[in-house]
PDB file of C-alpha atoms in Angstrom:
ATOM      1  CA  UNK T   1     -99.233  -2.620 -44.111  1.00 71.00           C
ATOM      2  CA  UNK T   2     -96.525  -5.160 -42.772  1.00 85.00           C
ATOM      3  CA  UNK T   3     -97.409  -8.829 -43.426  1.00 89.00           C
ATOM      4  CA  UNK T   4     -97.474 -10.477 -39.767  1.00 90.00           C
ATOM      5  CA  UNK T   5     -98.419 -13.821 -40.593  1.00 91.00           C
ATOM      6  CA  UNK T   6     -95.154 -15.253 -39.276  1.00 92.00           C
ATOM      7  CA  UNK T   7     -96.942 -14.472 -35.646  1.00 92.00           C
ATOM      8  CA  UNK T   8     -99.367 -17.573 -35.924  1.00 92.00           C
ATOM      9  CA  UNK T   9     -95.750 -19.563 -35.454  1.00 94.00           C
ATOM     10  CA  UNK T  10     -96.228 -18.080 -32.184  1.00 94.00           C
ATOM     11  CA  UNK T  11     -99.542 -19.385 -31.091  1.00 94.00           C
ATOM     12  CA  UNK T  12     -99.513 -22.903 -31.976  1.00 92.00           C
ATOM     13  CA  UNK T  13     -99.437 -24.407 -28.548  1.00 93.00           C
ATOM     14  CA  UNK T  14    -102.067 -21.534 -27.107  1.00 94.00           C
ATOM     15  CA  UNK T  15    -103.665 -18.256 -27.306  1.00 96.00           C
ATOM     16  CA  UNK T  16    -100.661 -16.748 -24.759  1.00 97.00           C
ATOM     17  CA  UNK T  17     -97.031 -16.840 -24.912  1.00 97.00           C
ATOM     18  CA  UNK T  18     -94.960 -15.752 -21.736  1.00 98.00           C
ATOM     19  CA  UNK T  19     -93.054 -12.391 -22.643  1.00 98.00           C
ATOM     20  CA  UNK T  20     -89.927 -12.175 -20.445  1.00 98.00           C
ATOM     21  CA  UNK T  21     -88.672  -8.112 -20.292  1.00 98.00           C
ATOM     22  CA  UNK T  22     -85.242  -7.567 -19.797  1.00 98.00           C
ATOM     23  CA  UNK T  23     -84.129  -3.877 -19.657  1.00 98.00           C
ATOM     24  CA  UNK T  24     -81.107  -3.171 -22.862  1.00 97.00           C
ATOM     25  CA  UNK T  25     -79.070  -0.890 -20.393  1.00 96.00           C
ATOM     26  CA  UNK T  26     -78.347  -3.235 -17.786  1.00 97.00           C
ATOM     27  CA  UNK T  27     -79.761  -6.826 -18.480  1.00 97.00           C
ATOM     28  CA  UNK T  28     -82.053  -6.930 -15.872  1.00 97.00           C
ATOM     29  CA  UNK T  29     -85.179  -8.766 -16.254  1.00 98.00           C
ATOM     30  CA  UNK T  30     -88.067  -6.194 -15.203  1.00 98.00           C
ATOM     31  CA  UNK T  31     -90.844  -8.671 -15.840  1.00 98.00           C
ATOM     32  CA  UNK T  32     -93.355 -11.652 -17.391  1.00 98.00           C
ATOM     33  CA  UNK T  33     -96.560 -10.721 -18.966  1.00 98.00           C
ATOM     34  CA  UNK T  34     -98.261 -12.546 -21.356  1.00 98.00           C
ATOM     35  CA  UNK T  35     -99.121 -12.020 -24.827  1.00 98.00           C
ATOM     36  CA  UNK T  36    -101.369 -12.607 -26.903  1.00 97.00           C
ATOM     37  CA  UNK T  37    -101.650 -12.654 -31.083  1.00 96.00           C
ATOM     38  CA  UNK T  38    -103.341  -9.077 -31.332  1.00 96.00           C
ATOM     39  CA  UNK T  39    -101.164  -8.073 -28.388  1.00 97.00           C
ATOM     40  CA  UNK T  40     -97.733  -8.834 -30.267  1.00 97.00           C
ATOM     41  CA  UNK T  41     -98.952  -7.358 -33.574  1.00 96.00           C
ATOM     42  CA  UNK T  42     -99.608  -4.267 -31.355  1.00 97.00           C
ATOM     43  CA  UNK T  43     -96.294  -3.841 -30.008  1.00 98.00           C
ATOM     44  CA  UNK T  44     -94.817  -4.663 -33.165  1.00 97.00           C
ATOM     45  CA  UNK T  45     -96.787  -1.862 -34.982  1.00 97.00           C
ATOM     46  CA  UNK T  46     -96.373   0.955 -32.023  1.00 97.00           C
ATOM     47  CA  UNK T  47     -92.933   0.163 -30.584  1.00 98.00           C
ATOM     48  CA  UNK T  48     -94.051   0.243 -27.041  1.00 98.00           C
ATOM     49  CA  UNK T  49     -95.160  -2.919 -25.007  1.00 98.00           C
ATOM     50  CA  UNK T  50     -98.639  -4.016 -25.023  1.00 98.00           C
ATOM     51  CA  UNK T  51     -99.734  -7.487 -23.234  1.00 98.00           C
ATOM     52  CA  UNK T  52    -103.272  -9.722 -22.505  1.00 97.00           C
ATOM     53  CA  UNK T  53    -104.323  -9.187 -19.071  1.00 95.00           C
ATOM     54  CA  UNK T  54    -105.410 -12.522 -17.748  1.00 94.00           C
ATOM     55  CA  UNK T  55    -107.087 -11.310 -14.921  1.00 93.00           C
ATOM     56  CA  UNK T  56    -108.868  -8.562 -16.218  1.00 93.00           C
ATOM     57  CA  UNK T  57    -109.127 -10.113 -19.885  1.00 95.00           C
ATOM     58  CA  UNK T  58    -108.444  -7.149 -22.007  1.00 96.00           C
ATOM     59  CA  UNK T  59    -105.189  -5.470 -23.612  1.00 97.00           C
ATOM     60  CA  UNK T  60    -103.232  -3.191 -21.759  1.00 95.00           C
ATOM     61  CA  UNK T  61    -100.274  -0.849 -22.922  1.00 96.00           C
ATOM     62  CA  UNK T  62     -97.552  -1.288 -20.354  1.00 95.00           C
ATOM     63  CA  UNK T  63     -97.499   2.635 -18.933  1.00 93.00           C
ATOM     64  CA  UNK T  64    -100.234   4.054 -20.206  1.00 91.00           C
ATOM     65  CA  UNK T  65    -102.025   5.144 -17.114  1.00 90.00           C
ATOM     66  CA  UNK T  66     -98.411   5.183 -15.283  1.00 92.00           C
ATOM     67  CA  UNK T  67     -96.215   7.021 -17.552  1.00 94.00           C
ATOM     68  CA  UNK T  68     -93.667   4.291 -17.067  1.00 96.00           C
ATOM     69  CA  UNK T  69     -93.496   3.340 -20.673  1.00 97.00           C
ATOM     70  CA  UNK T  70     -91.198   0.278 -21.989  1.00 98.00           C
ATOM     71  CA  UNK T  71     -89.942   1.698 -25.455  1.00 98.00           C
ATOM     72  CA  UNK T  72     -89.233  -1.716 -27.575  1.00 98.00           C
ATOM     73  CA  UNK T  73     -85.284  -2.444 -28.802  1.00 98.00           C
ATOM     74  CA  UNK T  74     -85.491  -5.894 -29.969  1.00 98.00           C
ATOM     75  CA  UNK T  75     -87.836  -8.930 -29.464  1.00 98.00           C
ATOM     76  CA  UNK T  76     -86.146 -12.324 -29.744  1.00 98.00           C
ATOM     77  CA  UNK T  77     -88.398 -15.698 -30.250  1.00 97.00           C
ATOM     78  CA  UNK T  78     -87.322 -18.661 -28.137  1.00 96.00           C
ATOM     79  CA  UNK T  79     -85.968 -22.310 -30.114  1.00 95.00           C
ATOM     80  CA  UNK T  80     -89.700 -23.579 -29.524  1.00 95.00           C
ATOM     81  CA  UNK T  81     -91.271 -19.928 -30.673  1.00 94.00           C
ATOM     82  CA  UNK T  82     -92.889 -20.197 -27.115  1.00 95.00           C
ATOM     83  CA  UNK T  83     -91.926 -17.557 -25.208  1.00 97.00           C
ATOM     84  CA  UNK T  84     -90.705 -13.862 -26.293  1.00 98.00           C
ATOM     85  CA  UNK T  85     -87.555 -12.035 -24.909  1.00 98.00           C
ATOM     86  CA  UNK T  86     -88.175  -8.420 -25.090  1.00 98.00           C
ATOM     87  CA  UNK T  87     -85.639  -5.791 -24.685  1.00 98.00           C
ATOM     88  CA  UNK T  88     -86.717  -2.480 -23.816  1.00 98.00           C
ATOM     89  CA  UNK T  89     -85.529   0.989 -22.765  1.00 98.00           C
ATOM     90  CA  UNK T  90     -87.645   1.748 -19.339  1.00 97.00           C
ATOM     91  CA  UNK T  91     -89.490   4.825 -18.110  1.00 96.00           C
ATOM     92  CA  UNK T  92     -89.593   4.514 -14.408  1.00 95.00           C
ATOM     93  CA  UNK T  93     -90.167   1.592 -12.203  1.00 96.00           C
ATOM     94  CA  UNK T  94     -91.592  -1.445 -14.186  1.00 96.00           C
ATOM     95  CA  UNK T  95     -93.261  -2.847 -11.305  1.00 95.00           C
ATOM     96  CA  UNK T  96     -96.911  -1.639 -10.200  1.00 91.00           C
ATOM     97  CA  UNK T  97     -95.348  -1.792  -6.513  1.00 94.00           C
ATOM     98  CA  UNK T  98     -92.908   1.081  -7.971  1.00 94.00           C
ATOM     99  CA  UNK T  99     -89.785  -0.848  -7.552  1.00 96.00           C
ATOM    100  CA  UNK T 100     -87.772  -1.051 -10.837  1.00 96.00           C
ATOM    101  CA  UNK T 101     -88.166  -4.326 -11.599  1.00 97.00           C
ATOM    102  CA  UNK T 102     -91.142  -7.364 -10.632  1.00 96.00           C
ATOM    103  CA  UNK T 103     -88.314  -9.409  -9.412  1.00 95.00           C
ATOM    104  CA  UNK T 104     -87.388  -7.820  -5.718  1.00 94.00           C
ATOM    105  CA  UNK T 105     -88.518 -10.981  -3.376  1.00 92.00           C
ATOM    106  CA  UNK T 106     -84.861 -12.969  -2.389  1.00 91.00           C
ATOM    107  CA  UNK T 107     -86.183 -16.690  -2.028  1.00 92.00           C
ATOM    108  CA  UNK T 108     -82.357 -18.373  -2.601  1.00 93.00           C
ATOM    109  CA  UNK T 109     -79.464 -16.092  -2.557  1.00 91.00           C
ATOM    110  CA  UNK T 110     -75.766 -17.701  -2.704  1.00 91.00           C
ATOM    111  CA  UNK T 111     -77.452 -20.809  -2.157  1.00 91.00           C
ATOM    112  CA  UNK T 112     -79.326 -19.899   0.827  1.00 92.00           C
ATOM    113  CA  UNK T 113     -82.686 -19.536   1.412  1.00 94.00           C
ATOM    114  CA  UNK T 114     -83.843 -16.246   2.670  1.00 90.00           C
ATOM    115  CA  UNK T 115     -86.733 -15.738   4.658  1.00 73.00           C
ATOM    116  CA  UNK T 116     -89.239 -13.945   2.204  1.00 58.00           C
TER     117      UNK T 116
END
């Protein structure tokens, strides 16, 4: 059994951490969930990307009912071990609106704001 003790570094501000995924391939950021202690040991142990729903207060495995599965590549810790940057290789859109990634609404573009 791996030792994961280094993961309470993780939680010492709160019982979440903001998990930004980025897709490997192309560098685009697909979303932010948050995570939460048993939530990170999870994705650690499976290799897929698990998260604390805050709404419905429970775990969820990103895909699981979708089939749009984010297969883990790396997982980088922030200078503050705050917030988690986690590569993945995507099945599918990311968002639950079906478009690839969470981040489709324009609010400034080119220094412009767009009408959302």
């Amino acid at each position: 059994m791996a030792d994961y003790s280094f993961l309470d570094s993780y939680f010492q501000k709160g019982g979440l951490v903001p998990a930004i995924v980025q897709e490997k391939a192309t560098g685009q950021v697909l979303m932010l969930a948050y995570m939460n202690r048993e939530s990170f040991q999870k994705t650690l142990e499976t290799g897929f990307t698990w998260f604390w729903s805050r709404s419905r207060q429970e775990l969820w495995n990103k895909g699981a009912t979708s089939g749009h599965v984010q297969r883990v590549v790396s997982i980088h810790g922030d200078c503050d071990r705050d917030t988690l940057l986690i590569q993945v290789e995507q099945t599918g859109p990311a968002c639950h609106t079906g478009s690839h990634s969470c981040f489709f609404r324009p609010i400034v573009e080119e220094g412009k704001v767009q009408d959302s």
